[in-house]
Coordinates of C-alpha atoms in Angstrom, one line a residue:
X283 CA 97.5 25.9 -26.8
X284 CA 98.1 28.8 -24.5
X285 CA 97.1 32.4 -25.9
X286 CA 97.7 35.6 -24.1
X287 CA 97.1 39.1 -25.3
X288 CA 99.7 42.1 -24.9
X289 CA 98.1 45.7 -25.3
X290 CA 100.6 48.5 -26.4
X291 CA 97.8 51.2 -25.7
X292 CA 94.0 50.6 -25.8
X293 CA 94.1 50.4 -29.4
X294 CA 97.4 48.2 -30.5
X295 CA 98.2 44.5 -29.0
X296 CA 99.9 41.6 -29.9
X297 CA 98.3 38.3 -29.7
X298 CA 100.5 35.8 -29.0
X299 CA 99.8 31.6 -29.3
X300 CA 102.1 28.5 -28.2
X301 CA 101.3 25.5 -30.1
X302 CA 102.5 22.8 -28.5
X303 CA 102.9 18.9 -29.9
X304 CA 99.2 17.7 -28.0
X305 CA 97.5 20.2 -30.4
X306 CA 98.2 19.1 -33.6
X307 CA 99.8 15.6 -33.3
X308 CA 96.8 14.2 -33.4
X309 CA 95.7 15.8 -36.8
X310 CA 99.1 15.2 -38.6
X311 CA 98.6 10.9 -37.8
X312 CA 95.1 11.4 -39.1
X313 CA 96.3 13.1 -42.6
X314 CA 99.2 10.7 -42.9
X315 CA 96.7 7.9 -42.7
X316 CA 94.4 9.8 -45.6
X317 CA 97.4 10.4 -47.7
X318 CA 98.6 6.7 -46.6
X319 CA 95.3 5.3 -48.8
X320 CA 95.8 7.8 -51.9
X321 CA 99.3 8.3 -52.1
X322 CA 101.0 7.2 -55.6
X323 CA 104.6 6.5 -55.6
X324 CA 106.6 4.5 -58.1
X325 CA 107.4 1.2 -56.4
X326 CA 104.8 0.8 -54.2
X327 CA 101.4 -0.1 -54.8
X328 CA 98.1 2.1 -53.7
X329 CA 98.1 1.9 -50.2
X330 CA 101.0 0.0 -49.5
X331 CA 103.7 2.9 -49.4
X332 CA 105.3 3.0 -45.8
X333 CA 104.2 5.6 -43.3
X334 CA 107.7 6.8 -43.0
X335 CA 107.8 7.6 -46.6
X336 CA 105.1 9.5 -46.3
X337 CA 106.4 11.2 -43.6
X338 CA 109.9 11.8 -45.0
X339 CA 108.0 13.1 -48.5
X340 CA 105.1 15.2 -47.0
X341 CA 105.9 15.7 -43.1
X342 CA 106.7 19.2 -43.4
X343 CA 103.7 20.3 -45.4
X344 CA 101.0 18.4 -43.4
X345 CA 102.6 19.2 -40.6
X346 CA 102.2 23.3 -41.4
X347 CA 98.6 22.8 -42.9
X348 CA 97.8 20.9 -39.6
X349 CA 100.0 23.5 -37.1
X350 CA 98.2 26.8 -39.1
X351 CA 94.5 24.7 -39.1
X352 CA 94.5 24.7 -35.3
X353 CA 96.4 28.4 -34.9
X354 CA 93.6 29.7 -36.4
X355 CA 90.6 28.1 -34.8
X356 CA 92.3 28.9 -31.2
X357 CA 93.0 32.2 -32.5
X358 CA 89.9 32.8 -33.3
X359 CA 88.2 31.1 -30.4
X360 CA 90.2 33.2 -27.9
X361 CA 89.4 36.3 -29.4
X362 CA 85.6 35.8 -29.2
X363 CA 85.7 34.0 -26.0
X364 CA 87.7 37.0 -24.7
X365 CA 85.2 39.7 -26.8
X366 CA 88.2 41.5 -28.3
X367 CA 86.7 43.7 -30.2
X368 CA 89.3 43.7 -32.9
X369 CA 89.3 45.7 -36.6
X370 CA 90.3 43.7 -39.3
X371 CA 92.6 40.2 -39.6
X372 CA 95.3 39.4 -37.4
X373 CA 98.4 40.1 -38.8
X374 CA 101.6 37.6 -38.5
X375 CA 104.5 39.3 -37.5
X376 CA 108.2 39.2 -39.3
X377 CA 109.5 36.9 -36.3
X378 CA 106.6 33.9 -37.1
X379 CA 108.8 33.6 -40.6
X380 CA 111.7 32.0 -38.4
X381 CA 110.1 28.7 -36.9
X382 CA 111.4 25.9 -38.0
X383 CA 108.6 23.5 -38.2
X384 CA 109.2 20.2 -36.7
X385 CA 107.0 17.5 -35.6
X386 CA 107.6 17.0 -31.9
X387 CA 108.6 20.7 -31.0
X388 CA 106.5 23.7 -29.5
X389 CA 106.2 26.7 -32.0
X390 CA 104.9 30.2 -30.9
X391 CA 104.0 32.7 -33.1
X392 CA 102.8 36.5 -32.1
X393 CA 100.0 38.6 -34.1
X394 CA 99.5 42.0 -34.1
X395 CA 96.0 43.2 -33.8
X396 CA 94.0 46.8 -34.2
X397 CA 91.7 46.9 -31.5
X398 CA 88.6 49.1 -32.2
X399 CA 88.4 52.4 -30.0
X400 CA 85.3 52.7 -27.4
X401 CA 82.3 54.6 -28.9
X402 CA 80.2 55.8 -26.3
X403 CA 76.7 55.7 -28.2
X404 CA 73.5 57.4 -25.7
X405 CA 70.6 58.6 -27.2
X406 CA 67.1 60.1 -25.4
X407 CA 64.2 62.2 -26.0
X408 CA 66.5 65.0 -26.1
X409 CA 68.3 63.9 -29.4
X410 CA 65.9 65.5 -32.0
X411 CA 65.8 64.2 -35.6
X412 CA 63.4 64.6 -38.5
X413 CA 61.8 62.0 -40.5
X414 CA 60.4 63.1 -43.7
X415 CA 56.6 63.0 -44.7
X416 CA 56.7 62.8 -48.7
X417 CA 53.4 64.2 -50.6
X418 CA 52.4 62.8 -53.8
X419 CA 50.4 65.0 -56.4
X420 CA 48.2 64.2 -58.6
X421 CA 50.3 64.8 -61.4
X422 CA 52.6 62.0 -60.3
X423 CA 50.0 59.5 -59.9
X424 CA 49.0 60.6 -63.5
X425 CA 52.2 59.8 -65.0
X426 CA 52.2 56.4 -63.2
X427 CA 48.8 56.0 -64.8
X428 CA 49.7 57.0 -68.0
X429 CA 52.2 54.5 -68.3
X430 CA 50.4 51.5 -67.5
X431 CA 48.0 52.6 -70.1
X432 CA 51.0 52.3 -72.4
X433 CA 51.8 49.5 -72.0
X434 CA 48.4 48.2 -73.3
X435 CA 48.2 50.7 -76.0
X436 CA 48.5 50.2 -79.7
X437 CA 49.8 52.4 -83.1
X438 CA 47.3 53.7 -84.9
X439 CA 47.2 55.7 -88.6
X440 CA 45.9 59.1 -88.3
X441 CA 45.6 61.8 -90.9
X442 CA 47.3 64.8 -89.3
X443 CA 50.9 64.9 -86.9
X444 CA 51.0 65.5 -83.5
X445 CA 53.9 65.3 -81.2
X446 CA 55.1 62.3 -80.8
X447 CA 53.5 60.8 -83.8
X448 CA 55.7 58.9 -86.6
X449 CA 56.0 60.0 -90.4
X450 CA 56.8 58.2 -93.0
X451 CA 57.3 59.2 -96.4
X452 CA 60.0 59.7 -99.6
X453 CA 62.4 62.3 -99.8
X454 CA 64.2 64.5 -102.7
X455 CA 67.5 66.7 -102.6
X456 CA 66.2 70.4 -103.6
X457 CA 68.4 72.6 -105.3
X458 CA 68.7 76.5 -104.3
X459 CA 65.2 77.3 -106.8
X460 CA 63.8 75.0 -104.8
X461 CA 63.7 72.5 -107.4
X462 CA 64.4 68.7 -107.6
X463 CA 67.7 67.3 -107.8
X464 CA 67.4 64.9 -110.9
X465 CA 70.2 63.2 -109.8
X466 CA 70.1 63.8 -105.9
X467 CA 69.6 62.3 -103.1
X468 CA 66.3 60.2 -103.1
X469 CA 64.5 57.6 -101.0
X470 CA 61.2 56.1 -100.6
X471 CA 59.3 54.7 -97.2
X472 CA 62.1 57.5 -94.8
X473 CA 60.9 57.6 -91.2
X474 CA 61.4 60.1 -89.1
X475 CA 60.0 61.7 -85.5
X476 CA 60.3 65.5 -85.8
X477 CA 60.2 65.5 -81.7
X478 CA 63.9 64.4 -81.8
X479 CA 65.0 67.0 -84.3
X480 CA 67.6 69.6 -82.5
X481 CA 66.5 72.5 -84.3
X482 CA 62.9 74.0 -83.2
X483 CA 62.6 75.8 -86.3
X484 CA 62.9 72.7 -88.5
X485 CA 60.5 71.4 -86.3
X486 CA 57.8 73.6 -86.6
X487 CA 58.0 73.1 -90.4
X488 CA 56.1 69.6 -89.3
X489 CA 53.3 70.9 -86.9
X490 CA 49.9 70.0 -88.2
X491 CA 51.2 67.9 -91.0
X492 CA 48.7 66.0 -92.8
X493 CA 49.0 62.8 -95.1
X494 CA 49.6 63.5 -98.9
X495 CA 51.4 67.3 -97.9
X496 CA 54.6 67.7 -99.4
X497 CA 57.3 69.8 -96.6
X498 CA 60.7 71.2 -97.2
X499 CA 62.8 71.4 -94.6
X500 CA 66.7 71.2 -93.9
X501 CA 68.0 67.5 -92.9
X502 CA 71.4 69.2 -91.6
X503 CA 70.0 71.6 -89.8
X504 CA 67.5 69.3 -87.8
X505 CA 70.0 66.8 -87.4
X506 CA 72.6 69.2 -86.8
X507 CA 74.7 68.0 -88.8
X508 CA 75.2 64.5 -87.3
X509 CA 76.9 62.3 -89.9
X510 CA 75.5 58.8 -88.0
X511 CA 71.6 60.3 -88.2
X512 CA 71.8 62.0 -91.4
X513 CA 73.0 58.5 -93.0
X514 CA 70.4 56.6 -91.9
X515 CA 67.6 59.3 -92.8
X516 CA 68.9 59.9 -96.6
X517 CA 70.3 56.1 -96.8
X518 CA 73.5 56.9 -97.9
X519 CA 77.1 56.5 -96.7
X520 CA 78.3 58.9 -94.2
X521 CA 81.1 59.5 -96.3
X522 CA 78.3 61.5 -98.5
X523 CA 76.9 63.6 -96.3
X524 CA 78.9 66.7 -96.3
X525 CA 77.8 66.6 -100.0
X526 CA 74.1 67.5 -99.0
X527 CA 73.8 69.8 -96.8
X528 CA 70.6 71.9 -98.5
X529 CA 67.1 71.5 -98.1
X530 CA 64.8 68.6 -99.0
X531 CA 61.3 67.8 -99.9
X532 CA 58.8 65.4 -97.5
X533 CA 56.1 63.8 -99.0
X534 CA 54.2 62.6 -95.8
X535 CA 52.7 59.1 -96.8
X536 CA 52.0 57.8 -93.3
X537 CA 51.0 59.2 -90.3
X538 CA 51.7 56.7 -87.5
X539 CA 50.6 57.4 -84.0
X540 CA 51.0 55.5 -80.5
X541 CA 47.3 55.4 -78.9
X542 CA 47.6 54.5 -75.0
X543 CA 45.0 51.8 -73.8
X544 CA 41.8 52.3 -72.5
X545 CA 40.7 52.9 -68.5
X546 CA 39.5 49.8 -68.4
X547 CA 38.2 46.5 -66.0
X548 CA 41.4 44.6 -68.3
X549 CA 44.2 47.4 -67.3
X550 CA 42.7 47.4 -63.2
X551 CA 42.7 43.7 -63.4
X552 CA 46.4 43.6 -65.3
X553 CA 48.1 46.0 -62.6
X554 CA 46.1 45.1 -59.7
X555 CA 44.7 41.3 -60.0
X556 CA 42.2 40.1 -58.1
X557 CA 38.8 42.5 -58.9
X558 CA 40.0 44.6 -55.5
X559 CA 40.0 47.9 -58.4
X560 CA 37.1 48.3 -60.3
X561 CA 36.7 52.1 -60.7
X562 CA 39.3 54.5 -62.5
X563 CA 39.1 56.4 -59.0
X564 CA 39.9 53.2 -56.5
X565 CA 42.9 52.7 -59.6
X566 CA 44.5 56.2 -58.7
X567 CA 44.0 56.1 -54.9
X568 CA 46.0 52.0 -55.5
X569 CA 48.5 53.8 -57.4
X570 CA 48.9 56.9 -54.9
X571 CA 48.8 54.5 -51.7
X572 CA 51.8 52.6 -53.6
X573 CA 53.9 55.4 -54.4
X574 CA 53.5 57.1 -50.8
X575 CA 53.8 53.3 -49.2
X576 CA 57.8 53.4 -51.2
X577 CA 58.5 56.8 -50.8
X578 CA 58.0 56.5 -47.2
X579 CA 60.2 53.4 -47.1
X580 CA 62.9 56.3 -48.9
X581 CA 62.3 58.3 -46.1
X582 CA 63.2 56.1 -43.2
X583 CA 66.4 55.1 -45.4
X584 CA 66.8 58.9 -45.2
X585 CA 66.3 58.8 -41.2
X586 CA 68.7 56.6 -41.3
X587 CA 71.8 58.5 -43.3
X588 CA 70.6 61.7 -41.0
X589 CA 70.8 59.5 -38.1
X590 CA 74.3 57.7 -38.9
X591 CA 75.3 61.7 -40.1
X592 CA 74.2 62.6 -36.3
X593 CA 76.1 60.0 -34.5
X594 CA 78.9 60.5 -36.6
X595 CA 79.4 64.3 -35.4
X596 CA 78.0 63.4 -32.2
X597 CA 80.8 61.0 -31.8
X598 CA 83.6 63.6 -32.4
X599 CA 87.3 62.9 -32.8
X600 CA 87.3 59.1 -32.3
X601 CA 91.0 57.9 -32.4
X602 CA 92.0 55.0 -34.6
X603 CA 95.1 52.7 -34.6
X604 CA 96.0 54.5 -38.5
X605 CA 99.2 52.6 -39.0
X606 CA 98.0 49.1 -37.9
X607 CA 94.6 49.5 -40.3
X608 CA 96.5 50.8 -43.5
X609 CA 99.2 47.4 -42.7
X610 CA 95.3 45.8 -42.9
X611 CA 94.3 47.4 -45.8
X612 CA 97.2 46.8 -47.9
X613 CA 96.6 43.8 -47.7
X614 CA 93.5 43.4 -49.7
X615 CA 94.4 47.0 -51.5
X616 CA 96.1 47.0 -55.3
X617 CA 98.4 49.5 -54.1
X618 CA 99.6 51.8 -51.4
X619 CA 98.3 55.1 -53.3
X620 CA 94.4 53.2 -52.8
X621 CA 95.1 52.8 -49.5
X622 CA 95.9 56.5 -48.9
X623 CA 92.8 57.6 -51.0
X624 CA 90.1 55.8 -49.5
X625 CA 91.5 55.7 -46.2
X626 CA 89.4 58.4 -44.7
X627 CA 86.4 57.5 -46.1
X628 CA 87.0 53.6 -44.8
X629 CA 87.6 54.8 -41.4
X630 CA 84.2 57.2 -41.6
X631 CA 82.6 53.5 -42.5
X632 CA 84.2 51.6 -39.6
X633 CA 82.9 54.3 -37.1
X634 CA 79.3 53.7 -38.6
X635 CA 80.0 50.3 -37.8
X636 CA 81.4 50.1 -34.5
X637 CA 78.5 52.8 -33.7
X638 CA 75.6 50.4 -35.4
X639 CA 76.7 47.5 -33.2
X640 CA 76.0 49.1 -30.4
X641 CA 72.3 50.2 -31.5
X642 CA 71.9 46.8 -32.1
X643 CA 72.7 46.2 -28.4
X644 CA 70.8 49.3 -27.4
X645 CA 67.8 48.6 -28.8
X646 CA 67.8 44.2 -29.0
X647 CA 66.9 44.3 -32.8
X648 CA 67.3 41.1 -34.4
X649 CA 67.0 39.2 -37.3
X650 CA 65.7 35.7 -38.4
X651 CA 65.7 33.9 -41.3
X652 CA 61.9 35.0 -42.0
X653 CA 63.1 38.7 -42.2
X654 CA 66.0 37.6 -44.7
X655 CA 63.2 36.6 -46.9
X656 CA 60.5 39.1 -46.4
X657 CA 63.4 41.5 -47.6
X658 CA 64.6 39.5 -50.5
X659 CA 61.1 39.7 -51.8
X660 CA 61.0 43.3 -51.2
X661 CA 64.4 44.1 -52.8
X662 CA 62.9 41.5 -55.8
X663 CA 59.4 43.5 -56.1
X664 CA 61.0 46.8 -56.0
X665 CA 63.4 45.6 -59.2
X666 CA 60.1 44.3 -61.0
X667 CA 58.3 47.5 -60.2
X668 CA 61.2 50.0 -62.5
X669 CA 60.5 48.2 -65.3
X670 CA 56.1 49.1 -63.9
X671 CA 55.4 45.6 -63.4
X672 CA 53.8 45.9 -59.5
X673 CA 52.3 41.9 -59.7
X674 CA 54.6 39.1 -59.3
X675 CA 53.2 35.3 -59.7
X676 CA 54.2 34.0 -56.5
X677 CA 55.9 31.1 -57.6
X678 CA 58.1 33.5 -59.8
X679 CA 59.2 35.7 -56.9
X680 CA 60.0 32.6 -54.7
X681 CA 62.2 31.3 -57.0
X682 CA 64.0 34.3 -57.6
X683 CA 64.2 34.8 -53.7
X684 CA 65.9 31.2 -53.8
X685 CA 68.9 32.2 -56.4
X686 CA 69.1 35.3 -54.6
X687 CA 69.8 33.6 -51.1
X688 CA 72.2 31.2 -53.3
X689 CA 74.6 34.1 -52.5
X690 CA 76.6 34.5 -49.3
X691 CA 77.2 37.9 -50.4
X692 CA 73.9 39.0 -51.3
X693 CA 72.6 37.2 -48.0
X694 CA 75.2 39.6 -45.7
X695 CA 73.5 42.7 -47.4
X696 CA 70.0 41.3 -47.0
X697 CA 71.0 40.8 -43.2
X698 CA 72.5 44.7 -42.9
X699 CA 69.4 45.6 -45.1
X700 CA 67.4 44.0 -42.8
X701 CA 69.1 45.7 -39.5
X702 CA 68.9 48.9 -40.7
X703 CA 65.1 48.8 -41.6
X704 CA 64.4 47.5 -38.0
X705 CA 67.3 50.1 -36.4
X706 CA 65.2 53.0 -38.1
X707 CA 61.9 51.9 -36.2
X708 CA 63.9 50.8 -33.0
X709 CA 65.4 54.5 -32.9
X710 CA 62.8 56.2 -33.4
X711 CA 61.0 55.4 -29.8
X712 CA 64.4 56.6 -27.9
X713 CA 65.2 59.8 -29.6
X714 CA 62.2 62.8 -30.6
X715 CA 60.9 62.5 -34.1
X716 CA 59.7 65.9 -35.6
X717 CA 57.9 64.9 -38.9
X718 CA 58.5 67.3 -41.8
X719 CA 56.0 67.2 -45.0
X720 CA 58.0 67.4 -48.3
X721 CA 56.9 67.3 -51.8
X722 CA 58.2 64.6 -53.6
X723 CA 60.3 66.6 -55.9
X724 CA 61.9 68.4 -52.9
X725 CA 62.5 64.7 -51.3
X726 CA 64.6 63.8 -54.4
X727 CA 66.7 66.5 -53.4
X728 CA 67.7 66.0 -50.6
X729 CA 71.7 64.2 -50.4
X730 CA 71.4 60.9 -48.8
X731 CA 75.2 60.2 -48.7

């Protein structure tokens, strides 16, 4: 097959291929011979039905699936062989709709192609770019602290309310005296959390609250007015709410309050297993080293938006073959209007690209099957670790690494994930890193798009 390459301008060319009958003769007799074995046609038995049958039946299809099977491996092979650095698929022009396939004839069909513009990417000690430092106070290693020792806590009855705490209790309808409603509104064994009324005066009626005290208050007016929570809290039909609107007496019964566990050897060992923690101190400074080991894992992502930001600009006006990538785009696009939407913000992304590969070049990262995993498990932990479960059994995490890598999707952004944590540290040797302390809060700030 013989495959040559026109170029309109440096970013526009036409690829185009000669197939002649020496490149795919060879595959039609093969998949007439297949179909020869399978083939069922009345008269004939399995097997047995004559090769020009076949031929006169299915000749034109095989012949197509055998003609556009070895167009696109040659295509393909002369574009890497030839390191065009091309943007997209090739597309088939109007003309390849008028070959007549036909065993025994040549066939040539043309392509056009958007070529990718030349980047120049150079960076030195000169190029100056900060890499955030992120604190972590104590009151954020607190929190974290706090809510492992929820998770091992327990409810308890008290006598007097706190915030936070659970009541439980019956409730009458009160009339204007401040009487009750004979025939009002009544339940028994009502709970309610006065934290989550919307009304701050209401909610005051409940502070220090003790069992066996009887409170008026206003249900509308702490609920303010929602139909769906005053239902549930008087047990009645919404329909029926607007009907009682006035006040309404408490009698607390219950008192019901969440105790977090203890400090303990059990909580050190739960989070952290393996007796390293044995001191509420050692627990914080595991927590704290944690939280700083993450956040500074955050903060070379964030070297790495400033960096791709810096590049970007650095770059300036790069030209792009617009027509030729939006005939691309269509193609996989619902509609012309997405195509003119996104378009911008597709082009920014290609220029990250075409800029990335060559810091890949630049700086020889790359990736093995070992890192593909290592970063799997990270991605895993880090999933575990929202819901503040830090310590995965092994065999748990391996076989959630395995569905993961199931995945061809997944595994591409493992491999991207992968470049770009090793690009961050390759970079930072070529350019000069200034290092910037930052409270966390102030981190979570910052824009990292």
């Amino acid at each position: 097959m013989n495959i040559s390459l026109q170029t309109e301008d440096k970013l526009n060319g036409v690829l185009t291929a000669v197939v002649e009958p020496a490149d795919y003769q060879e595959g039609v007799k093969k998949s007439i011979k297949e179909l020869k074995k399978t083939a069922n046609i009345p008269g004939f038995r399995k097997g047995m039905v004559p090769e020009g049958l076949i031929r006169q039946k299915y000749g034109v299809s095989i012949l197509a699936e055998e003609v556009n099977k070895v167009l696109q491996a040659k295509l393909y092979d002369y574009i890497k062989d030839n390191k065009v650095n091309m943007l997209g698929e090739p597309l088939p022009m109007a003309d390849n709709d008028k070959v007549e396939l036909k065993e025994g004839n040549t066939f040539t069909f043309k392509f056009e192609i958007a070529i990718a513009p030349e980047i120049p990417v150079e960076l030195s000690k000169k190029d100056k770019l900060e890499l955030y430092k992120v604190t972590v106070d104590d009151e954020t290693v607190d929190k974290q602290v706090q809510m492992y020792r929820q998770r091992g806590g327990n409810y308890e009855k008290v006598d007097s309310y706190e915030d936070n705490d659970m009541l439980k209790g019956n409730i009458e309808e009160l009339d204007e005296k401040g009487n009750v409603i004979e025939d009002g509104v009544k339940a028994e064994d009502v709970v309610m959390l006065p934290k989550y009324f919307k009304d701050e005066d209401q909610k005051k009626l409940f502070e220090k609250a003790k069992t066996n005290e009887v409170i008026k208050f206003n249900p509308s007016v702490a609920y303010n007015n929602s139909e769906a929570e005053l239902s549930s809290f008087m047990k009645i039909d919404k329909e029926e709410v607007k009907n009682h609107t006035g006040e309404f007496q408490f009698a607390v019964n219950e008192i019901t309050r969440y105790v977090p566990g203890p400090l303990n050897q059990d909580l050190f060992d739960q989070v952290f297993p393996g007796g390293e923690v044995t001191t509420a101190e050692q627990f914080k400074d595991k927590i704290k080293s944690q939280i700083e080991e993450q956040l500074n894992k955050d903060a070379d992502y964030k070297f790495l938006v400033d960096l791709k930001k810096y590049l970007i600009e650095k770059a300036g006006d790069v030209k792009f073959p617009d027509e030729k990538l939006k005939k691309i785009m269509r193609a996989n696009a619902k509609s012309d209007e997405e195509v003119e939407q996104y378009f911008d913000k597709n082009v920014e992304q290609l220029k990250w690209h075409l800029i990335k590969e060559q810091l890949v070049e630049m700086t020889k990262v790359k990736v093995d099957d070992q890192d593909v995993i290592e970063m799997a498990k990270e991605v895993t932990r880090m999933q575990f670790a929202q819901y503040g479960m830090i310590s995965i059994p092994d065999q748990y995490l391996d076989d959630s690494v395995k569905e993961m890598l199931k995945k061809r999707e997944t595994v591409d952004n493992l491999i991207d994930r992968c470049i770009e944590m090793k690009l961050s540290t390759a970079v930072k040797e070529l350019v000069t890193v200034k290092e910037k302390k930052i409270s966390q809060e102030e981190f979570n700030k910052l824009p990292f798009n």
